[in-house]
PDB file of C-alpha atoms in Angstrom:
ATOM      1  CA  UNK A   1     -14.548  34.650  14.290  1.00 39.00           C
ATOM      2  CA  UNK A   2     -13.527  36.269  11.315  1.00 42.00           C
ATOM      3  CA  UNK A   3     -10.025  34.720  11.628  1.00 41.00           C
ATOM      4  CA  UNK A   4     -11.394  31.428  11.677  1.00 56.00           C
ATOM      5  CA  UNK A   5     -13.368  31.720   9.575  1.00 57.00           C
ATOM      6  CA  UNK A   6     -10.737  33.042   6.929  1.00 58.00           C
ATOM      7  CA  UNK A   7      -8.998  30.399   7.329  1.00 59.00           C
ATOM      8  CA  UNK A   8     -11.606  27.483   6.830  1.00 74.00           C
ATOM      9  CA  UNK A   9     -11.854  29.290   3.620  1.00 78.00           C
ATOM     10  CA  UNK A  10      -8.485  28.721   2.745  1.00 78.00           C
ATOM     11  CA  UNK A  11      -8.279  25.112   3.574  1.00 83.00           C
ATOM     12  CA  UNK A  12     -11.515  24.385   1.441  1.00 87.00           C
ATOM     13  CA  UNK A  13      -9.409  25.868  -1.149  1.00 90.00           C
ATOM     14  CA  UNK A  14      -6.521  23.452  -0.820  1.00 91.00           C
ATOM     15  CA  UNK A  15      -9.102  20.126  -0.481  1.00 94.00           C
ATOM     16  CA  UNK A  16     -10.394  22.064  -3.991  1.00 94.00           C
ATOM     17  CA  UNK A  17      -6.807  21.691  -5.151  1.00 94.00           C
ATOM     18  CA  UNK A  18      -6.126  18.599  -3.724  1.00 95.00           C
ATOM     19  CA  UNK A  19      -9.179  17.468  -5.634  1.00 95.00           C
ATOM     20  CA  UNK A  20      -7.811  18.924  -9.030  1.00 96.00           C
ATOM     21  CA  UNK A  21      -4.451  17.521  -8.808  1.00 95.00           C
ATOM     22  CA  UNK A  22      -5.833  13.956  -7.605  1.00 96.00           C
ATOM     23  CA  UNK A  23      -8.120  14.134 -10.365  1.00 96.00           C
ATOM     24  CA  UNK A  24      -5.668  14.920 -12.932  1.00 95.00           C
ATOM     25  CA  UNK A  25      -3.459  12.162 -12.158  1.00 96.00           C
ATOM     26  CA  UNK A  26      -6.756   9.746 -12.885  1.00 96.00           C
ATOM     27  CA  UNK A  27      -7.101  11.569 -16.556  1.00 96.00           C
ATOM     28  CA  UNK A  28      -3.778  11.153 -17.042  1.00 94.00           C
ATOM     29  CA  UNK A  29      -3.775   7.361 -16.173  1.00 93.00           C
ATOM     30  CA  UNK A  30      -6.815   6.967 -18.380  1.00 94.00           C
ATOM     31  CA  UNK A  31      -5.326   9.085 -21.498  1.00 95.00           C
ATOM     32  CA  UNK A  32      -2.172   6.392 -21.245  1.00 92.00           C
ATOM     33  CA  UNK A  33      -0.117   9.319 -20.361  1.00 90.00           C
ATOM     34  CA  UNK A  34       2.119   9.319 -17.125  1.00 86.00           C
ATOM     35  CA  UNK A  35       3.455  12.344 -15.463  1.00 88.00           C
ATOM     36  CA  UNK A  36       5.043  11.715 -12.398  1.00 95.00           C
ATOM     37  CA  UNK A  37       5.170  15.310 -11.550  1.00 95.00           C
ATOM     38  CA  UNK A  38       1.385  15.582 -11.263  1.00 95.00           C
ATOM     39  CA  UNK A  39       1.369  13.269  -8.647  1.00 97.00           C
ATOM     40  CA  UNK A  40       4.704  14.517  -6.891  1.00 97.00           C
ATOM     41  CA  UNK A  41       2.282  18.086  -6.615  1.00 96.00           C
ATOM     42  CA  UNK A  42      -0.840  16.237  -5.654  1.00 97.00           C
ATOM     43  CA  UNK A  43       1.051  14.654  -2.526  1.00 97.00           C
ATOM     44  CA  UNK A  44       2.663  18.453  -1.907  1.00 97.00           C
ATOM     45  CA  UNK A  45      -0.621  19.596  -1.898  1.00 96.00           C
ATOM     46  CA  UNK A  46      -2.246  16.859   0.381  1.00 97.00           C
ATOM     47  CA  UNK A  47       0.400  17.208   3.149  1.00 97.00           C
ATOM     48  CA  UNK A  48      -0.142  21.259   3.205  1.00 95.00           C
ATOM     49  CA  UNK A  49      -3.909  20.737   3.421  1.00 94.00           C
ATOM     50  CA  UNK A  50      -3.724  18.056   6.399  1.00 95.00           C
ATOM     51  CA  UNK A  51      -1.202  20.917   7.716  1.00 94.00           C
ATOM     52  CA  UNK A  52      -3.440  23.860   7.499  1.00 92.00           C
ATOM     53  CA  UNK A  53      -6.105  21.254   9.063  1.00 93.00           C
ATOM     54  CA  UNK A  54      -4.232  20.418  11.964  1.00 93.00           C
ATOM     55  CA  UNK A  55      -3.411  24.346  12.601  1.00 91.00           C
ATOM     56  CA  UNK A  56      -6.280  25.226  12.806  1.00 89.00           C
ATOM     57  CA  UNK A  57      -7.425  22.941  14.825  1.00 91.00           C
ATOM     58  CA  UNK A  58      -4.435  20.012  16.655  1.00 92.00           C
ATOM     59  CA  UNK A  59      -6.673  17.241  17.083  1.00 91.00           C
ATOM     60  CA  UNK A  60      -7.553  16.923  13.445  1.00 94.00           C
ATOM     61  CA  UNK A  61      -7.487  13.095  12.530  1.00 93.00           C
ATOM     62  CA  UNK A  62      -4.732  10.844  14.460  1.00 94.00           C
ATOM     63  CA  UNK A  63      -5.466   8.342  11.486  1.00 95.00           C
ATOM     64  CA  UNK A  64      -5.369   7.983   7.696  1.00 96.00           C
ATOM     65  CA  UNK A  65      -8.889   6.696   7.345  1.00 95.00           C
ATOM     66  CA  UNK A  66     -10.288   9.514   9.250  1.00 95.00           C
ATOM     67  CA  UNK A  67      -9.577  12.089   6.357  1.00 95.00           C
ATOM     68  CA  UNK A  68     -12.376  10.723   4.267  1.00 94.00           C
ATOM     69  CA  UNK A  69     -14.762   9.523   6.976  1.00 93.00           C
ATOM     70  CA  UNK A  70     -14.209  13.451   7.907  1.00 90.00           C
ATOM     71  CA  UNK A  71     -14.918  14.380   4.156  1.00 87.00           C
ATOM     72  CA  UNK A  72     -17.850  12.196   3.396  1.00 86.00           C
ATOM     73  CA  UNK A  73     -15.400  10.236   0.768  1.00 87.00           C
ATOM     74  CA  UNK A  74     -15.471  13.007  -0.808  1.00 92.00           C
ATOM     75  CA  UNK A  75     -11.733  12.891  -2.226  1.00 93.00           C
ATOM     76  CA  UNK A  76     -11.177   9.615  -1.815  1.00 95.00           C
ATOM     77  CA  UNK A  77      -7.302  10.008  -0.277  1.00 96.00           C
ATOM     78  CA  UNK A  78      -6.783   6.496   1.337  1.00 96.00           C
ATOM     79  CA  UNK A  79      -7.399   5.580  -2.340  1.00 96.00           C
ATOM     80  CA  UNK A  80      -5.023   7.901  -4.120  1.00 97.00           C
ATOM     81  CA  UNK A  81      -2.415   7.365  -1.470  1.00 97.00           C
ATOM     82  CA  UNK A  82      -2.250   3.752  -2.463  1.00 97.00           C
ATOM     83  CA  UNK A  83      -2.129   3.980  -5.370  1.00 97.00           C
ATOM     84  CA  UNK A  84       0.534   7.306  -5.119  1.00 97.00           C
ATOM     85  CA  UNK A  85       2.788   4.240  -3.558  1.00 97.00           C
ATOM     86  CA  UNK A  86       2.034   1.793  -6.476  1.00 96.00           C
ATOM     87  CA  UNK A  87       2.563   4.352  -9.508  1.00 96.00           C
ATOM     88  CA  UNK A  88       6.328   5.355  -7.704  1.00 97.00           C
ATOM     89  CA  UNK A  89       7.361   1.630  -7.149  1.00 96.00           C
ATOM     90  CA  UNK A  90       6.207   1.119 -10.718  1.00 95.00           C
ATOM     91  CA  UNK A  91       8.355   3.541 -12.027  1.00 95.00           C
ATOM     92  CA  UNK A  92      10.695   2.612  -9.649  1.00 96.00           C
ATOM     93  CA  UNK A  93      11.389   5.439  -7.873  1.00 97.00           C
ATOM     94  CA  UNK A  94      12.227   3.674  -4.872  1.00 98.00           C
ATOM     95  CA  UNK A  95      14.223   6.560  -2.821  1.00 98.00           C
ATOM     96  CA  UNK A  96      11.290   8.813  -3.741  1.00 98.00           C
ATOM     97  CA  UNK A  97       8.992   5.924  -2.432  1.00 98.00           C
ATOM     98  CA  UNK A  98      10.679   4.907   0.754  1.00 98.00           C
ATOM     99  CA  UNK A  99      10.952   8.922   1.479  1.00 98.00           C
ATOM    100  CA  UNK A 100       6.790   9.456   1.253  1.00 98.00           C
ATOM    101  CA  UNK A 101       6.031   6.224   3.004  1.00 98.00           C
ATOM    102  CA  UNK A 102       8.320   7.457   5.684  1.00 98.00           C
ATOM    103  CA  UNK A 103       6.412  10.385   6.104  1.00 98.00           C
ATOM    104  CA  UNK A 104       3.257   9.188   5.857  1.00 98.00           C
ATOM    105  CA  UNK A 105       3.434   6.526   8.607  1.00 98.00           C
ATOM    106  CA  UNK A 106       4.910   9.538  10.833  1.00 97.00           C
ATOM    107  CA  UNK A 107       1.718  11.157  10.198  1.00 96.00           C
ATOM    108  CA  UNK A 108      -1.006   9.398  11.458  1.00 96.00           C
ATOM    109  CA  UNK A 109      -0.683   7.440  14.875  1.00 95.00           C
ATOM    110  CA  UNK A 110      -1.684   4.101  13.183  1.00 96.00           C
ATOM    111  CA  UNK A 111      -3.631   2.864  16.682  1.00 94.00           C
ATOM    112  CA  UNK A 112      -6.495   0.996  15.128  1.00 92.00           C
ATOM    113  CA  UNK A 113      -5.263   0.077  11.526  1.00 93.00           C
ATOM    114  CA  UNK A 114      -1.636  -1.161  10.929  1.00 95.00           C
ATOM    115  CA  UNK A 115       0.166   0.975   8.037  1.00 97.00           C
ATOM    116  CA  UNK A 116       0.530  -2.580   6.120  1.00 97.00           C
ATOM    117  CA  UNK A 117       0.789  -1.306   2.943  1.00 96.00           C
ATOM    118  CA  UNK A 118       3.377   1.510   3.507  1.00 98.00           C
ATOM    119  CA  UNK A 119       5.322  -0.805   5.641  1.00 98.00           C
ATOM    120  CA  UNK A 120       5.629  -3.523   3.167  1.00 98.00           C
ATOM    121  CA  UNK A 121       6.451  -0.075  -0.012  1.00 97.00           C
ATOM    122  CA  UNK A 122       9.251   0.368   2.727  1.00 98.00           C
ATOM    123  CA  UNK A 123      10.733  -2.998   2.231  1.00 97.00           C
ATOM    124  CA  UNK A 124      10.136  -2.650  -1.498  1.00 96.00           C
ATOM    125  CA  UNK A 125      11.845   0.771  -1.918  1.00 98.00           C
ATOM    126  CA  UNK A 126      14.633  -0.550   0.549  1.00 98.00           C
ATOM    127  CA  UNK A 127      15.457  -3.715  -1.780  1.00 97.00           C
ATOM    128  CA  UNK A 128      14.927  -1.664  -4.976  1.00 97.00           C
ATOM    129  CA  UNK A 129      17.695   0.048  -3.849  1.00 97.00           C
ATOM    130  CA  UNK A 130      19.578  -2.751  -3.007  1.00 97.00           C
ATOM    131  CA  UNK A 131      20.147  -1.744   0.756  1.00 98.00           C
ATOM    132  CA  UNK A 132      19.648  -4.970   1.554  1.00 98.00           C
ATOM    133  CA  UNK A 133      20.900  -5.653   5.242  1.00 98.00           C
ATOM    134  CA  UNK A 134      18.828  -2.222   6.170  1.00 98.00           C
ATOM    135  CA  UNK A 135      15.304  -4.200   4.667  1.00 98.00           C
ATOM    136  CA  UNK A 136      16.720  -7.412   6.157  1.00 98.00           C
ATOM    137  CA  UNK A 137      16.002  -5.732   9.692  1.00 98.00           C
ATOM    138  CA  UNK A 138      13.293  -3.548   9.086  1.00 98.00           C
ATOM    139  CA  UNK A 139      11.397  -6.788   7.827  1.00 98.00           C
ATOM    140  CA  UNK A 140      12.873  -8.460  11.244  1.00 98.00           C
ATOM    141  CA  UNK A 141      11.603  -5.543  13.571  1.00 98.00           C
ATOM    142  CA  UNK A 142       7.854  -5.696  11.741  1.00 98.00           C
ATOM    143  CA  UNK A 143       7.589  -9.218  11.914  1.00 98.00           C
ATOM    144  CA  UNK A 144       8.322  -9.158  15.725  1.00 98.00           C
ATOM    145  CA  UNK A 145       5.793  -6.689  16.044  1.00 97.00           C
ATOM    146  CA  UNK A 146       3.173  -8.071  13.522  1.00 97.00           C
ATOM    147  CA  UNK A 147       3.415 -11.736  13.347  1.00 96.00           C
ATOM    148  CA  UNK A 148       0.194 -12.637  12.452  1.00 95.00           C
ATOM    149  CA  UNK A 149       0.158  -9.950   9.556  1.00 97.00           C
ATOM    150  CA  UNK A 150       0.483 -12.103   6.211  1.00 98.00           C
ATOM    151  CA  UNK A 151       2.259  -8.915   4.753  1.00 98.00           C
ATOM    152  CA  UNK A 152       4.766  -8.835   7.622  1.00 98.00           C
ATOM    153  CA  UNK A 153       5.593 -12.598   6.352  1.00 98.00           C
ATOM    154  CA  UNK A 154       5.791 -12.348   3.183  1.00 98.00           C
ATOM    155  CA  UNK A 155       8.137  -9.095   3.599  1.00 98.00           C
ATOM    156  CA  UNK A 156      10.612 -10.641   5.817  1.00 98.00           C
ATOM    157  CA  UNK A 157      10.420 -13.724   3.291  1.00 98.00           C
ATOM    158  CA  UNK A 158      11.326 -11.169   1.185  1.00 98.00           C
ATOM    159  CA  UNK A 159      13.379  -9.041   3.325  1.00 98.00           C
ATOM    160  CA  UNK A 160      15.694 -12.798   4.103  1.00 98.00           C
ATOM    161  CA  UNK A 161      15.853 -13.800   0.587  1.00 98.00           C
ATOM    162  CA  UNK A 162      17.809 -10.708  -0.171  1.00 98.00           C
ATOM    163  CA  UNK A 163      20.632 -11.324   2.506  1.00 98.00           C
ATOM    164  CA  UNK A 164      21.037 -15.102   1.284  1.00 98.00           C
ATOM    165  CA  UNK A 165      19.054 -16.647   3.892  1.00 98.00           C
ATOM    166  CA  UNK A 166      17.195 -18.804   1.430  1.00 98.00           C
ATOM    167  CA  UNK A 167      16.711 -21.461   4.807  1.00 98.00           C
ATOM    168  CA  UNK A 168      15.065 -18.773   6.962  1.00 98.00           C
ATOM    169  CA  UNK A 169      12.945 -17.507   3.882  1.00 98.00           C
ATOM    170  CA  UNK A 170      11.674 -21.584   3.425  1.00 98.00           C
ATOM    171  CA  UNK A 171      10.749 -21.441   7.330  1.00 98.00           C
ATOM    172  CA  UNK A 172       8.430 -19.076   7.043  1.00 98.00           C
ATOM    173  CA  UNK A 173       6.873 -20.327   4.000  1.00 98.00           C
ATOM    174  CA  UNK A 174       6.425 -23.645   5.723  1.00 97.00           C
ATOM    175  CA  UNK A 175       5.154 -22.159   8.783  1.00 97.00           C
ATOM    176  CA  UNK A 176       2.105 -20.136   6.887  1.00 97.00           C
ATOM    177  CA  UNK A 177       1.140 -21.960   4.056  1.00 97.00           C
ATOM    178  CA  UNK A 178       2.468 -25.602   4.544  1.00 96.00           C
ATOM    179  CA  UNK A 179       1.972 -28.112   1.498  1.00 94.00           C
ATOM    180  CA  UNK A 180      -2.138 -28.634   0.834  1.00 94.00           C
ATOM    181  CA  UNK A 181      -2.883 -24.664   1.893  1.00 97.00           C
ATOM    182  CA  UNK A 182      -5.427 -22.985  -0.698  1.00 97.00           C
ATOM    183  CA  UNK A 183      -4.204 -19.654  -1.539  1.00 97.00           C
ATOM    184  CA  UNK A 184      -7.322 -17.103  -0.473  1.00 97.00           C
ATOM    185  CA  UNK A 185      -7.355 -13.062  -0.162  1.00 95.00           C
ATOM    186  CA  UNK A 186      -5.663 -13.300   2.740  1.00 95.00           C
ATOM    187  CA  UNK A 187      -2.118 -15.004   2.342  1.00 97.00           C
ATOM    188  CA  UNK A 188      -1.729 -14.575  -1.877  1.00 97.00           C
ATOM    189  CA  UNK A 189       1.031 -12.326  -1.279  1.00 98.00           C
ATOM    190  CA  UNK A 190       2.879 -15.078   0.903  1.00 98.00           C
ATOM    191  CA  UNK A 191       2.294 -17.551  -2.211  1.00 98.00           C
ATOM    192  CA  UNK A 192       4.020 -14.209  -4.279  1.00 98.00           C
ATOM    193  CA  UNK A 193       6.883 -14.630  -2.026  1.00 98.00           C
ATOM    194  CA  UNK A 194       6.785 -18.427  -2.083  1.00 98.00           C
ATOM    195  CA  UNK A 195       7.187 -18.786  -6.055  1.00 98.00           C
ATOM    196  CA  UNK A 196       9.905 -16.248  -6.071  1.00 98.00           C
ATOM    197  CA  UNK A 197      11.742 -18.102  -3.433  1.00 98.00           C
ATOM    198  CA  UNK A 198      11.302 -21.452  -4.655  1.00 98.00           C
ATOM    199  CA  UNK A 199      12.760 -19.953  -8.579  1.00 98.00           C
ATOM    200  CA  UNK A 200      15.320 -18.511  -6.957  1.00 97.00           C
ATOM    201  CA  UNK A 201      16.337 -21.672  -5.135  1.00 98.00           C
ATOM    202  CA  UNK A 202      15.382 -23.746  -8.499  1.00 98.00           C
ATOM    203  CA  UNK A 203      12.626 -25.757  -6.389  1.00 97.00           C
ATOM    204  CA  UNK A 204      10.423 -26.818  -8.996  1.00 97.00           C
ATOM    205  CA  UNK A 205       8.377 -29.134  -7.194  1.00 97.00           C
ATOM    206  CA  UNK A 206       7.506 -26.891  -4.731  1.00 97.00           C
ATOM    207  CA  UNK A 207       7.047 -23.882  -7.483  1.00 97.00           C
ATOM    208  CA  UNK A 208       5.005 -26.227  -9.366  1.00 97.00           C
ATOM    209  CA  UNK A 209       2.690 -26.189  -6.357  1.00 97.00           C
ATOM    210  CA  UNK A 210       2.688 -22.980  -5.618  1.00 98.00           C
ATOM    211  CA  UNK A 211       2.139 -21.841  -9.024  1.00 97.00           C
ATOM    212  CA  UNK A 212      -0.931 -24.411  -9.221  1.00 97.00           C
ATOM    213  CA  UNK A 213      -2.507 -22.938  -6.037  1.00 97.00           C
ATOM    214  CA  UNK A 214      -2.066 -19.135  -7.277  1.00 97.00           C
ATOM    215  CA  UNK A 215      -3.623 -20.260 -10.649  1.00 97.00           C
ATOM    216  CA  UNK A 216      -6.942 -22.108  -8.599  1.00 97.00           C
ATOM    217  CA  UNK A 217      -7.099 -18.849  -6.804  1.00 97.00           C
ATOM    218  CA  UNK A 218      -7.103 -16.699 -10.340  1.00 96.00           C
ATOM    219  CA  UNK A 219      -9.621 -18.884 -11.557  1.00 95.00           C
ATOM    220  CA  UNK A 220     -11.419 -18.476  -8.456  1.00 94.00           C
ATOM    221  CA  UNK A 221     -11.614 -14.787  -8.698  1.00 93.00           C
ATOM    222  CA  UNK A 222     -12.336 -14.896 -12.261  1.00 92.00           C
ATOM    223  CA  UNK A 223     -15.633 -17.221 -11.641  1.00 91.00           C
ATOM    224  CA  UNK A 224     -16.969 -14.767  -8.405  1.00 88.00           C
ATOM    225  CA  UNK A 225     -16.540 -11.369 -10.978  1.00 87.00           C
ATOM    226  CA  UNK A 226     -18.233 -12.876 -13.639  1.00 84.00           C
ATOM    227  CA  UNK A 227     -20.836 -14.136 -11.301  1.00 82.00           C
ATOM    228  CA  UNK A 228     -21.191 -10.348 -10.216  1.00 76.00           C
ATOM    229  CA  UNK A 229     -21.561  -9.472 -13.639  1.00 70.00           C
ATOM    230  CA  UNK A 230     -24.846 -12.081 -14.338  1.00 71.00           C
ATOM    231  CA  UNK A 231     -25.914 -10.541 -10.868  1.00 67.00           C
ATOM    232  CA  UNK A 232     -25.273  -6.822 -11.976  1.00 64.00           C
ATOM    233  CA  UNK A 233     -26.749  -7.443 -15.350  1.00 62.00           C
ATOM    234  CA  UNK A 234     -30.009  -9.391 -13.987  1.00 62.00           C
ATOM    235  CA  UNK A 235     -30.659  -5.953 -11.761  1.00 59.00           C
ATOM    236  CA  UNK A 236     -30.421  -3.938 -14.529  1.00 55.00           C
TER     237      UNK A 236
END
């Protein structure tokens, strides 16, 4: 008993850290300062504490979510983990990037949720470092597995774009948002791919479009948040 409970103690002391170093990265973000470091430690930290979880007892979480259903929200990881992925492909650390995506989808078992987001950082790390033919098949392999996941699309659109196949990027475009489809929450990112596509092939009739629909869609989301902000302001 006293083993165990020793070492519940020291895994409430690495969430603690976890916490810190999470935290700091937010201050950090908010001062206008960034230190990539901070979060480089943060992630270090996370992976020992899901580690010292998972000795102590094996079955701890089999997915992602789980961490912060387990912890009442209480350090928000799914969160930070997101946006770990964003800050590295904005500084373009794409080796770094491709590396902790890697490991994180080896992590969890990914059963109920699809690891979307790291999968489509993959293809971005990947063609940020130009190894194009090795994105042009990962984006192959997910589609084939996931082809009714917009982000699968819109990474193979990607993923065929870099290898020259301008033709087989247009297919897909065609097939999932043919001319007159409104661009919603769930397919923007394959009118993201579109627009590149169609300025890299010097479409502008079809840019023109595309363009049009993503700025309906802006204005769209504009309206609801201001309409949120009457609502929020009317409770208050």
């Amino acid at each position: 008993m006293h083993k165990n409970h020793k070492g519940e103690k020291q895994v409430n002391k690495q969430w603690k850290r976890f916490s810190e170093a999470s935290q700091k990265c937010y201050d950090d973000m908010a001062a206008g300062k960034i230190h990539l470091t901070v979060w480089d430690q943060a992630y270090q930290v996370l992976k020992e504490v899901i580690a010292a979880e998972r000795e102590a007892n094996p079955a701890y979480v089999r997915e992602l979510y789980e961490i912060d259903e387990g912890n009442d929200l209480k350090y928000q990881v799914e969160d930070w983990v997101l946006d770990y992925q964003e800050m590295l492909d904005t500084l373009q650390e794409h080796k770094k990037l491709q590396k902790v995506c890697e490991e994180l989808i080896a992590m969890f078992q990914w059963e109920e949720y699809s690891p979307t987001d790291l999968r489509f950082h993959v293809m971005i790390a990947l063609q940020g470092q130009e190894k194009y033919q090795e994105a042009h098949a990962y984006g192959e392999r997910w589609f084939q597995e996931e082809e009714d996941n917009p982000y699968a699309a819109a990474a193979l659109i990607y993923a065929r774009m870099g290898v020259e196949d301008d033709a087989g990027a247009e297919q897909l475009v065609e097939r999932f948002i043919p001319e007159g489809t409104a661009c919603t929450e769930e397919n923007d990112v394959l009118f993201g791919a579109a627009e590149k596509l169609y300025e890299k092939t010097g479409n502008q009739e079809a840019e023109a479009r595309i363009l049009k629909a993503l700025e309906l869609y802006d204005q769209e989301l504009e309206q609801y948040f201001e309409t949120m902000d009457q609502e929020d302001l009317s409770f208050s």
